[in-house]
PDB file of C-alpha atoms and ligand atoms in Angstrom:
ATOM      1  CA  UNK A   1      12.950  34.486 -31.098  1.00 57.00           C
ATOM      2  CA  UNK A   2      10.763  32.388 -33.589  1.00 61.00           C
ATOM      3  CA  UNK A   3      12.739  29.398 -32.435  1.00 62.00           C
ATOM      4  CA  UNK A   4      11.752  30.125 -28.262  1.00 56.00           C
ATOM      5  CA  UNK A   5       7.991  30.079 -29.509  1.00 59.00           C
ATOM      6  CA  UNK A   6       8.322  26.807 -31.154  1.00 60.00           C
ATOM      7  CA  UNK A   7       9.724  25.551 -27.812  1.00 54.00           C
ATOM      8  CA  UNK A   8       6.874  26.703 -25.424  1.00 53.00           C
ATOM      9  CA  UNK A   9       4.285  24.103 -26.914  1.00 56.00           C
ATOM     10  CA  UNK A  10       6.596  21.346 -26.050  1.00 51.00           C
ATOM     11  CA  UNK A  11       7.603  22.673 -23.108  1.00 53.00           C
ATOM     12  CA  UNK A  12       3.723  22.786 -22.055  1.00 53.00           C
ATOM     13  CA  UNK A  13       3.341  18.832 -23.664  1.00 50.00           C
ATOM     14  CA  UNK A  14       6.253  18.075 -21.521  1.00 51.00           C
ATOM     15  CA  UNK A  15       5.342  19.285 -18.072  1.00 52.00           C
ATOM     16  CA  UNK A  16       1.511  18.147 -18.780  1.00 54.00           C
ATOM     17  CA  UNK A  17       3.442  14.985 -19.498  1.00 55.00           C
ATOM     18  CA  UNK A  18       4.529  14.699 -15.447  1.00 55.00           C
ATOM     19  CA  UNK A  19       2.822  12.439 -13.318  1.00 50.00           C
ATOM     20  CA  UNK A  20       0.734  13.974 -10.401  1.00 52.00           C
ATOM     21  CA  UNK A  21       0.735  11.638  -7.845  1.00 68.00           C
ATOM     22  CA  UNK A  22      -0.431   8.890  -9.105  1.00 75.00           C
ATOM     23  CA  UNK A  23      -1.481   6.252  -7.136  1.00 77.00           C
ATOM     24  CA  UNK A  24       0.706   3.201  -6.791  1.00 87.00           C
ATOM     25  CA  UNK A  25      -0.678   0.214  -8.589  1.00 91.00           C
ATOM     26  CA  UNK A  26      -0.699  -3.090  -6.886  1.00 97.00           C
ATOM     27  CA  UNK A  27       1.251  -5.937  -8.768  1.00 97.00           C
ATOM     28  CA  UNK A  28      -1.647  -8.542 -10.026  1.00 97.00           C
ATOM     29  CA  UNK A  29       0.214 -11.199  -8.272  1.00 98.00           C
ATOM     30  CA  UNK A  30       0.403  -9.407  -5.276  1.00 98.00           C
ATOM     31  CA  UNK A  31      -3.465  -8.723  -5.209  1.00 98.00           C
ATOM     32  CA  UNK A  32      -4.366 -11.880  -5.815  1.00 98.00           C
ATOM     33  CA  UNK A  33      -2.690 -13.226  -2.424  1.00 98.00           C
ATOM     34  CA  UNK A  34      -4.817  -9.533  -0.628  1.00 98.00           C
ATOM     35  CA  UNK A  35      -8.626 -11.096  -2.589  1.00 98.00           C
ATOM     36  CA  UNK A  36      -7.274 -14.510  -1.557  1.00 98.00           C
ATOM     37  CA  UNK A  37      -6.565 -14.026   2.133  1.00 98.00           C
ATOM     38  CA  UNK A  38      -9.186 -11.589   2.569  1.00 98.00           C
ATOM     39  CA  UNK A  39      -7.103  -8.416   2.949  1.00 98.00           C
ATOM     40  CA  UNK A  40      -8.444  -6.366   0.434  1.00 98.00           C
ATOM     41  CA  UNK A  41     -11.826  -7.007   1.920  1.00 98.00           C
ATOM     42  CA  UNK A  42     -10.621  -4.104   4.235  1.00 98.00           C
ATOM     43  CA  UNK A  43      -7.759  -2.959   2.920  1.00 98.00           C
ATOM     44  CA  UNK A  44      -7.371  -0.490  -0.901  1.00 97.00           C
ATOM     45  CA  UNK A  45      -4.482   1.364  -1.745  1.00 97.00           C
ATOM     46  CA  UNK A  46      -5.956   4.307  -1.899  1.00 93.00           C
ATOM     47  CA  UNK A  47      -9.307   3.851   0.036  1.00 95.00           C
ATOM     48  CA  UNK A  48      -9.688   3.457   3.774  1.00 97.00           C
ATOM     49  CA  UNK A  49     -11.862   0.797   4.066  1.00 97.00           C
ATOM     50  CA  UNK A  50     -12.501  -0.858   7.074  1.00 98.00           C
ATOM     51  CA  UNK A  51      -8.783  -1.038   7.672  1.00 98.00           C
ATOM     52  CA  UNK A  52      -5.692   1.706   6.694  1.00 98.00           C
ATOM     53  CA  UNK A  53      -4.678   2.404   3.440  1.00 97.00           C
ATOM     54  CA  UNK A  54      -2.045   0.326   2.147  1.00 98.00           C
ATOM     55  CA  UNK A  55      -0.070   3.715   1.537  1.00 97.00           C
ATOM     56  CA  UNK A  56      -1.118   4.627   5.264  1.00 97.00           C
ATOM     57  CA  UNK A  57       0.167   1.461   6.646  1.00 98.00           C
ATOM     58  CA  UNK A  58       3.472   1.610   4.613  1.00 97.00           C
ATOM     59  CA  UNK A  59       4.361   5.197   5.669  1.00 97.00           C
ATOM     60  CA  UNK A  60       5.394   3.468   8.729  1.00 98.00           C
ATOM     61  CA  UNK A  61       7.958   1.970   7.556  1.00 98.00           C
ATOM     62  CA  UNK A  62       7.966  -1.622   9.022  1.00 98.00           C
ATOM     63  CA  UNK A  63      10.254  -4.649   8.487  1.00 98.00           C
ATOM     64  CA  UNK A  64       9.112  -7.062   6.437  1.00 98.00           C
ATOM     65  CA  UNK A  65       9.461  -9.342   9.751  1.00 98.00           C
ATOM     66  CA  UNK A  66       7.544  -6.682  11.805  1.00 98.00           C
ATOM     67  CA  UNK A  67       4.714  -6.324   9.116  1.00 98.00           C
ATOM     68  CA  UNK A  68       3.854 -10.469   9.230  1.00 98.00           C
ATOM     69  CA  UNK A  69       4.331 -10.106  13.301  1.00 98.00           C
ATOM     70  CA  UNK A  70       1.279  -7.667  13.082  1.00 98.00           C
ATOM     71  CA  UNK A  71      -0.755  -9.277  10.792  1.00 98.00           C
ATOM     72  CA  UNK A  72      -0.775 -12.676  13.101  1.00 98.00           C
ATOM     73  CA  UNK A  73      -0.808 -10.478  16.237  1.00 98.00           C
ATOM     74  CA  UNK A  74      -2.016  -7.126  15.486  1.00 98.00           C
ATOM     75  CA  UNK A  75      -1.739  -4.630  17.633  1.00 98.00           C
ATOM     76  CA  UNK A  76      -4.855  -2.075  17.871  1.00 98.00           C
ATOM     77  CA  UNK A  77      -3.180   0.979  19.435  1.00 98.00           C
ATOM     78  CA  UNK A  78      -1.204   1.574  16.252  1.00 98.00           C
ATOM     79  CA  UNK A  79      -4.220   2.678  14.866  1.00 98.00           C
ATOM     80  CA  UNK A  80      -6.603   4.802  16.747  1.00 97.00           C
ATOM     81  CA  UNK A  81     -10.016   5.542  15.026  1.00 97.00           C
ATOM     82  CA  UNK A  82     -10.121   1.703  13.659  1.00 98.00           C
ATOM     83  CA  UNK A  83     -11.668  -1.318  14.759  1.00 98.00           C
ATOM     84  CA  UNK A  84      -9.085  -3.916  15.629  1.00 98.00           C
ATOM     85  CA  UNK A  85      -7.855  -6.039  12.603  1.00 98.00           C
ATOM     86  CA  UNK A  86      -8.742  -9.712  13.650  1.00 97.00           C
ATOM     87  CA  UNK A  87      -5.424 -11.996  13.849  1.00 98.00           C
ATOM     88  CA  UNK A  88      -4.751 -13.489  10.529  1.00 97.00           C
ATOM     89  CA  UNK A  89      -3.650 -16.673  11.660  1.00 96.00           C
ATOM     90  CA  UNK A  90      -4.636 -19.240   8.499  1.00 96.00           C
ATOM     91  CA  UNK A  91      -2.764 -17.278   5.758  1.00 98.00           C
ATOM     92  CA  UNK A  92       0.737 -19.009   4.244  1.00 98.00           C
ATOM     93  CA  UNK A  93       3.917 -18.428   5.338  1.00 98.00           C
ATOM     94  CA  UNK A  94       5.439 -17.463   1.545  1.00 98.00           C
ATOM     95  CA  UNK A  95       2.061 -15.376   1.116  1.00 98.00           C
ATOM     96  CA  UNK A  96       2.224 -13.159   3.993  1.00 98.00           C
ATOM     97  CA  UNK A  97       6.019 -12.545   3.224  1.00 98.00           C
ATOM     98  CA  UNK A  98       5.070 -11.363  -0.020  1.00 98.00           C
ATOM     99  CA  UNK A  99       2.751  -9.706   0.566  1.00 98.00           C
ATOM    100  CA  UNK A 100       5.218  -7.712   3.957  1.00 98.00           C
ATOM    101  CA  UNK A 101       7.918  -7.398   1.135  1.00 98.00           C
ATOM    102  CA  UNK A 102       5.551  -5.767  -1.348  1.00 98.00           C
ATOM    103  CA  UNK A 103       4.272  -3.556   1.628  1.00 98.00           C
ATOM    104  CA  UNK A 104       7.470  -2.822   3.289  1.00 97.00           C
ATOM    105  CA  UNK A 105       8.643  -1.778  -0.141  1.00 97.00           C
ATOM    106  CA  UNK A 106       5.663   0.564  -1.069  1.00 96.00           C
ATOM    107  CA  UNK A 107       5.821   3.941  -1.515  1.00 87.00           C
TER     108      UNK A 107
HETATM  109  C1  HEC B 201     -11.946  -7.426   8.752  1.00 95.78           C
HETATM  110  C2  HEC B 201     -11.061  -6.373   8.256  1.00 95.78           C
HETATM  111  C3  HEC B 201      -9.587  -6.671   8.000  1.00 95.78           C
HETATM  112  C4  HEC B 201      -9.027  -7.729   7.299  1.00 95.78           C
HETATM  113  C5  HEC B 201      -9.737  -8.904   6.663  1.00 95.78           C
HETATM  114  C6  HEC B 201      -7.602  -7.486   7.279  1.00 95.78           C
HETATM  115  N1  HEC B 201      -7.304  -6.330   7.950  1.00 95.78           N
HETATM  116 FE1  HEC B 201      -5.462  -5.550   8.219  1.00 95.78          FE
HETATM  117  N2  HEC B 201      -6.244  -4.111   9.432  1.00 95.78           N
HETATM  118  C7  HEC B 201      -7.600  -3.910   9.662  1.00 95.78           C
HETATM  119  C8  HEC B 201      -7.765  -2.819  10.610  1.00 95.78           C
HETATM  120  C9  HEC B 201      -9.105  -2.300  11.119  1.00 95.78           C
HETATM  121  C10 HEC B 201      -6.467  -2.370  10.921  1.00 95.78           C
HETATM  122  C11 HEC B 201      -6.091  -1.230  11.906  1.00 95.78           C
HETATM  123  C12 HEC B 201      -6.337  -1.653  13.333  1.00 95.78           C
HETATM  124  C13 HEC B 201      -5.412  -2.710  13.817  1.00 95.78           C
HETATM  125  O1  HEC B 201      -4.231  -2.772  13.384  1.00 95.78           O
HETATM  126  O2  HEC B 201      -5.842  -3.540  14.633  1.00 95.78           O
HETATM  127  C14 HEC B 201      -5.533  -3.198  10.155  1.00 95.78           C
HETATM  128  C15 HEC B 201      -4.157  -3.059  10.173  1.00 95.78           C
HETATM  129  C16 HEC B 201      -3.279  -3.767   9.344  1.00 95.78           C
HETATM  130  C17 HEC B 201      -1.856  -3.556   9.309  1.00 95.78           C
HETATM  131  C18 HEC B 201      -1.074  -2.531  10.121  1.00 95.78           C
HETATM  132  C19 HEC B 201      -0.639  -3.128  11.461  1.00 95.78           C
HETATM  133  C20 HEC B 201      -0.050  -2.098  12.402  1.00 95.78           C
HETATM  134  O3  HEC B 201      -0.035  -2.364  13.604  1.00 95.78           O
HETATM  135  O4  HEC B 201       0.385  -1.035  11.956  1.00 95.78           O
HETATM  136  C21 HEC B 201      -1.347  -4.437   8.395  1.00 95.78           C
HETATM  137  C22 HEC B 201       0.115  -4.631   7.989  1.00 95.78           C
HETATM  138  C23 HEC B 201      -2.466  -5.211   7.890  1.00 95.78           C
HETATM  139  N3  HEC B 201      -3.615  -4.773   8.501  1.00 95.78           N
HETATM  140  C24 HEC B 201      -2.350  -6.198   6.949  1.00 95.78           C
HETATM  141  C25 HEC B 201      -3.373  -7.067   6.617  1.00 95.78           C
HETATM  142  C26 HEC B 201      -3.206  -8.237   5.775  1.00 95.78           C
HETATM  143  C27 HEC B 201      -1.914  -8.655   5.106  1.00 95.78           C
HETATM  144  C28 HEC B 201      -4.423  -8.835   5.702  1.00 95.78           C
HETATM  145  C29 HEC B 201      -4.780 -10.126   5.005  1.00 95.78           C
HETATM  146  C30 HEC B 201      -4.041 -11.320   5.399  1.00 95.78           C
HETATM  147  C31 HEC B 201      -5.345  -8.037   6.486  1.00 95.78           C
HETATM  148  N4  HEC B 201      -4.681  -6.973   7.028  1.00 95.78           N
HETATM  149  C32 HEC B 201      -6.693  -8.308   6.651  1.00 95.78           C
HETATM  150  C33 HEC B 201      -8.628  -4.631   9.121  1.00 95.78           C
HETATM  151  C34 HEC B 201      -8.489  -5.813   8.415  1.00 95.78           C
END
């Protein structure tokens, strides 16, 4: 009995110790390409901004190939409620793949 109470302190330290949902951090080099191309002007991963929610946007579970096909030709009608995105037609190739592969992989 004396040894059960010494194990209900930890067992309260332990499931303190669980993450709630957290929310999913961004890899640095992976923002700096979203401040650098502009994308995190209206896009946060946890914030709807002017544009979805990184987490929104990633629920959907595109391609990589269908994520960088949006972002140079977006198409409005995924997203009712939201402005059209503009076409984001200057960023690099090995950017915009990074940052679809990050995306595509987020969960
Ligand atoms: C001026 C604001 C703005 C900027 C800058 C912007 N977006 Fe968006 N984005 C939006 C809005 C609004 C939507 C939702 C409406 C739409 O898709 O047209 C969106 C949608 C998206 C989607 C979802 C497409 C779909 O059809 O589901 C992706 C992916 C995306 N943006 C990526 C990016 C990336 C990557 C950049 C930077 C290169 C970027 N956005 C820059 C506003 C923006």
């Amino acid at each position: 009995m004396k040894k059960l109470f010494a194990l209900l302190p930890l067992a309260a330290l332990l499931s303190a110790a669980q993450p709630s949902p957290v929310t999913p951090v961004v890899p640095a080099d992976v923002q700096a390409l979203l401040d650098k191309n502009g994308c995190a002007a209206c896009h946060n991963i946890s914030r709807k901004l002017v544009g979805p929610m990184w987490t929104d946007i990633a629920a959907k579970k595109y391609s990589v190939k269908r994520i960088s096909e949006l972002v140079k030709k977006p198409e409005p009608s995924n997203w009712p409620g939201y402005v059209p995105m503009l076409a984001q037609t200057t960023i690099p190739k090995a950017e915009l793949t990074k940052i679809a592969t990050w995306l595509s992989a987020l969960k």
